[in-house]
Amino acid sequence: MSTAASLFQPFALKTLKLPNRIVMAPMTRSFSPGGVPTEAVAEYYRKRAAAAVGLIVSEGTVVERPASSNDPNVPRFWGDDALAGWQNVINTVHGAGGVMAPQLWHVGAVRNRRTEWQPPAPWDSPSGYSSPGKKFTEPMTDETIADTIAAFARAAGAAKRLGFDTIELHGAHGYLIDQFFWEGTNLRDDRHGGSDLVQRGRFAADILKAVRAEVGPDYPIIIRLSQWKQQDYAVQMATSPHEMAAWLQPLADAGADIFHCSQRRFWEPEFEGSDLNFAGWAKKLTGRPTITVGSVGLSGEFIASMVGGESSKPASLDELLRRFDRGDFDLVAVGRALISDPDWAVKVRDGRTAELSDYSPAALAELV
């Protein structure tokens, strides 16, 4: 394995100051009873902060809408009890020298396969579809859209007041914001729908503008995006660099500072004729810093792990480093490897790769 020294150079953007380029990817853990993060949640993040992770992005934490969650043990980012829990989390992470963002989330019309729990109100969805052709709720009204946009802004303001260093909006993987992007689930004919990604991206842009107005010009905003959906792994909404630019540039103009570009496998090229991945193209097209993610440091990709129960072994970082050193992206998000091994970043930094741990889905059963 090549030296990973370049991943351990500082990064700075606006008020965000990171000691290195390693990001803990957001991963749903569902260990917050009633939506309230516990001391165990704080300790889980503290361990990674103390072990050289440059930026921790929390698991998805839902905004204040009745059906923003599909799991009662997913944390909330609203309500005095939940915000007190998050205050403890960020104080604990800062006490370990860490930097952290909450990932602000609304699941939209996505049921949880692991629980029969139902939200106390109808699901939110641009057109009532969970996936193309599968309708099970009614479209959001103008009023519910406005309330959802305001909920994201309130959550961002709360994050800043609590002392979080940045925030991330979850706009990927077939959840609510992504359902507006996707032509298969957004059939609206008003200002939040339309035939192209510019039109269908207005919901995300409106959220970004509202969040920017809430947190001010110097507070960094990350948005996580993906082409693939949990409902359809093969979806490619932007089929060319031109279409991708039309999708991403309005989001940058609306306030996105960093694009977190989710792929199942970071090494796969996004378009024919170039080996640039999603993060590489996003940076080239917008000039904004990007985060790459997708099976970093492991032999198997995460869908096979989460759905098929496959385990993975540590994998070479040589291809990741080649792309990083070429300047394709600025930050690298690591997911499952950090669930199994809180010390992953330290071991990579110190060249102790022989000590890296395998990943097993059994690790999801506990918070360590």
Coordinates of C-alpha atoms in Angstrom, one line a residue, residues 179-364:
Q179 CA -37.2 12.0 -4.5
F180 CA -37.6 15.5 -5.8
F181 CA -34.5 15.2 -8.0
W182 CA -35.7 11.9 -9.5
E183 CA -38.0 12.0 -12.5
G184 CA -39.4 8.6 -11.5
T185 CA -40.8 10.0 -8.2
N186 CA -41.3 13.7 -9.0
L187 CA -44.2 14.0 -11.4
R188 CA -45.2 17.5 -10.2
D189 CA -46.0 20.3 -12.7
D190 CA -45.4 23.2 -10.4
R191 CA -42.2 25.0 -9.5
H192 CA -40.8 22.0 -7.7
G193 CA -41.3 19.6 -10.6
G194 CA -40.5 19.5 -14.3
S195 CA -38.8 17.8 -17.1
D196 CA -35.1 18.4 -16.2
L197 CA -32.8 18.4 -13.1
V198 CA -32.8 22.2 -12.9
Q199 CA -36.5 22.3 -12.3
R200 CA -36.6 19.2 -10.1
G201 CA -33.7 20.6 -8.1
R202 CA -35.6 23.7 -6.9
F203 CA -36.7 22.0 -3.7
A204 CA -33.1 21.3 -2.7
A205 CA -32.1 24.8 -3.8
D206 CA -34.8 26.3 -1.7
I207 CA -33.7 24.3 1.3
L208 CA -30.1 25.5 0.7
K209 CA -31.2 29.1 0.5
A210 CA -33.2 28.8 3.6
V211 CA -30.4 27.2 5.5
R212 CA -27.9 29.8 4.3
A213 CA -30.2 32.6 5.4
E214 CA -30.4 30.9 8.8
V215 CA -26.6 30.2 9.4
G216 CA -25.0 33.1 7.6
P217 CA -22.4 33.3 4.9
D218 CA -19.4 31.9 6.7
Y219 CA -20.9 28.7 8.1
P220 CA -20.1 25.8 5.7
I221 CA -22.9 23.7 4.2
I222 CA -22.4 20.2 2.8
I223 CA -24.9 18.3 0.7
R224 CA -24.8 14.6 0.1
L225 CA -25.9 13.5 -3.4
S226 CA -26.1 10.2 -5.3
Q227 CA -27.1 9.1 -8.7
W228 CA -28.1 5.6 -7.5
K229 CA -31.2 5.1 -5.3
Q230 CA -31.9 2.3 -2.8
Q231 CA -35.0 1.7 -4.9
D232 CA -32.9 1.3 -8.1
Y233 CA -29.2 0.9 -8.0
A234 CA -28.8 1.5 -11.7
V235 CA -30.3 5.0 -11.9
Q236 CA -28.2 7.7 -13.5
M237 CA -30.1 11.0 -13.4
A238 CA -27.3 13.0 -15.0
T239 CA -26.1 11.0 -18.0
S240 CA -23.5 13.5 -19.2
P241 CA -21.2 16.2 -17.8
H242 CA -23.6 18.8 -19.2
E243 CA -26.5 17.4 -17.3
M244 CA -24.5 17.0 -14.2
A245 CA -23.4 20.7 -14.4
A246 CA -27.1 21.7 -14.9
W247 CA -28.0 19.7 -11.7
L248 CA -25.1 20.8 -9.4
Q249 CA -24.4 24.4 -10.3
P250 CA -27.8 25.8 -9.1
L251 CA -27.1 24.0 -5.8
A252 CA -23.7 25.6 -5.5
D253 CA -25.3 29.0 -6.3
A254 CA -27.9 28.4 -3.6
G255 CA -25.4 27.8 -0.9
A256 CA -23.7 24.4 -1.1
D257 CA -20.1 24.7 -0.1
I258 CA -19.1 21.0 -0.4
F259 CA -20.6 18.2 -2.4
H260 CA -20.5 14.7 -0.7
C261 CA -20.7 12.4 -3.8
S262 CA -22.0 9.0 -2.9
Q263 CA -21.1 6.0 -5.0
R264 CA -21.3 2.3 -4.3
R265 CA -17.7 1.9 -5.5
F266 CA -15.6 5.1 -5.5
W267 CA -13.3 3.8 -8.3
E268 CA -16.0 3.5 -10.9
P269 CA -16.0 6.2 -13.6
E270 CA -19.1 8.3 -13.9
F271 CA -19.1 8.8 -17.7
E272 CA -17.5 7.2 -20.6
G273 CA -14.3 8.7 -21.9
S274 CA -12.9 9.6 -18.5
D275 CA -11.9 7.8 -15.3
L276 CA -13.2 10.6 -13.1
N277 CA -15.7 9.4 -10.5
F278 CA -18.7 11.3 -9.3
A279 CA -16.7 13.5 -6.9
G280 CA -14.1 14.2 -9.5
W281 CA -16.7 15.4 -12.0
A282 CA -18.6 17.5 -9.3
K283 CA -15.3 19.3 -8.4
K284 CA -14.4 19.8 -12.1
L285 CA -17.8 21.2 -13.0
T286 CA -18.5 23.4 -10.0
G287 CA -15.1 24.2 -8.6
R288 CA -16.5 23.3 -5.1
P289 CA -14.6 20.9 -2.8
T290 CA -15.9 17.4 -2.9
I291 CA -16.0 14.3 -0.7
T292 CA -15.7 10.9 -2.3
V293 CA -17.2 7.8 -0.7
G294 CA -18.0 4.2 -1.6
S295 CA -16.4 1.1 -0.3
V296 CA -13.2 2.9 0.8
G297 CA -10.7 0.6 2.4
L298 CA -12.8 -2.6 2.1
S299 CA -12.9 -5.4 -0.5
G300 CA -16.7 -5.6 -0.8
E301 CA -19.3 -2.8 -1.5
F302 CA -21.8 -1.9 1.1
I303 CA -25.1 -2.9 -0.7
A304 CA -23.8 -6.5 -0.7
S305 CA -23.0 -6.0 3.0
M306 CA -26.3 -4.4 4.1
V307 CA -28.7 -6.4 1.9
G308 CA -26.7 -9.6 1.3
G309 CA -24.9 -9.9 4.7
E310 CA -21.5 -10.1 3.1
S311 CA -18.4 -9.5 5.1
S312 CA -15.4 -7.6 3.8
K313 CA -11.6 -7.5 4.3
P314 CA -9.3 -4.5 4.3
A315 CA -8.4 -3.4 0.8
S316 CA -5.6 -1.4 -0.7
L317 CA -5.9 2.4 -0.8
D318 CA -3.6 2.8 -3.8
E319 CA -6.3 3.7 -6.3
L320 CA -7.9 6.1 -3.8
L321 CA -4.6 7.8 -3.2
R322 CA -3.8 8.0 -7.0
R323 CA -7.1 9.9 -7.5
F324 CA -6.7 12.0 -4.4
D325 CA -3.1 13.0 -5.2
R326 CA -4.3 13.9 -8.8
G327 CA -6.7 16.4 -7.2
D328 CA -10.0 14.7 -8.1
F329 CA -11.5 15.3 -4.7
D330 CA -10.6 17.0 -1.4
L331 CA -12.0 14.7 1.3
V332 CA -12.5 10.9 1.7
A333 CA -15.4 9.5 3.6
V334 CA -15.0 6.1 5.3
G335 CA -18.1 4.1 6.4
R336 CA -18.1 0.5 7.4
A337 CA -14.4 0.3 8.1
L338 CA -14.9 2.8 10.9
I339 CA -17.8 0.8 12.4
S340 CA -15.6 -2.2 12.8
D341 CA -12.5 -0.3 13.8
P342 CA -12.6 3.1 15.5
D343 CA -8.8 3.3 15.1
W344 CA -8.9 2.9 11.3
A345 CA -7.6 6.4 10.6
V346 CA -4.7 6.1 13.1
K347 CA -3.7 2.8 11.7
V348 CA -3.7 4.1 8.1
R349 CA -1.8 7.2 9.2
D350 CA 0.9 5.3 11.0
G351 CA 1.3 2.6 8.3
R352 CA -0.2 -0.1 10.5
T353 CA -2.3 -1.6 7.7
A354 CA -1.6 -5.1 8.8
E355 CA -3.7 -4.3 11.9
L356 CA -6.8 -3.2 10.1
S357 CA -9.9 -5.1 11.0
D358 CA -12.3 -7.1 8.8
Y359 CA -15.9 -5.8 8.5
S360 CA -18.8 -8.0 9.4
P361 CA -22.5 -7.0 9.3
A362 CA -22.7 -8.4 12.8
A363 CA -21.0 -5.2 13.9
L364 CA -24.3 -3.3 13.3

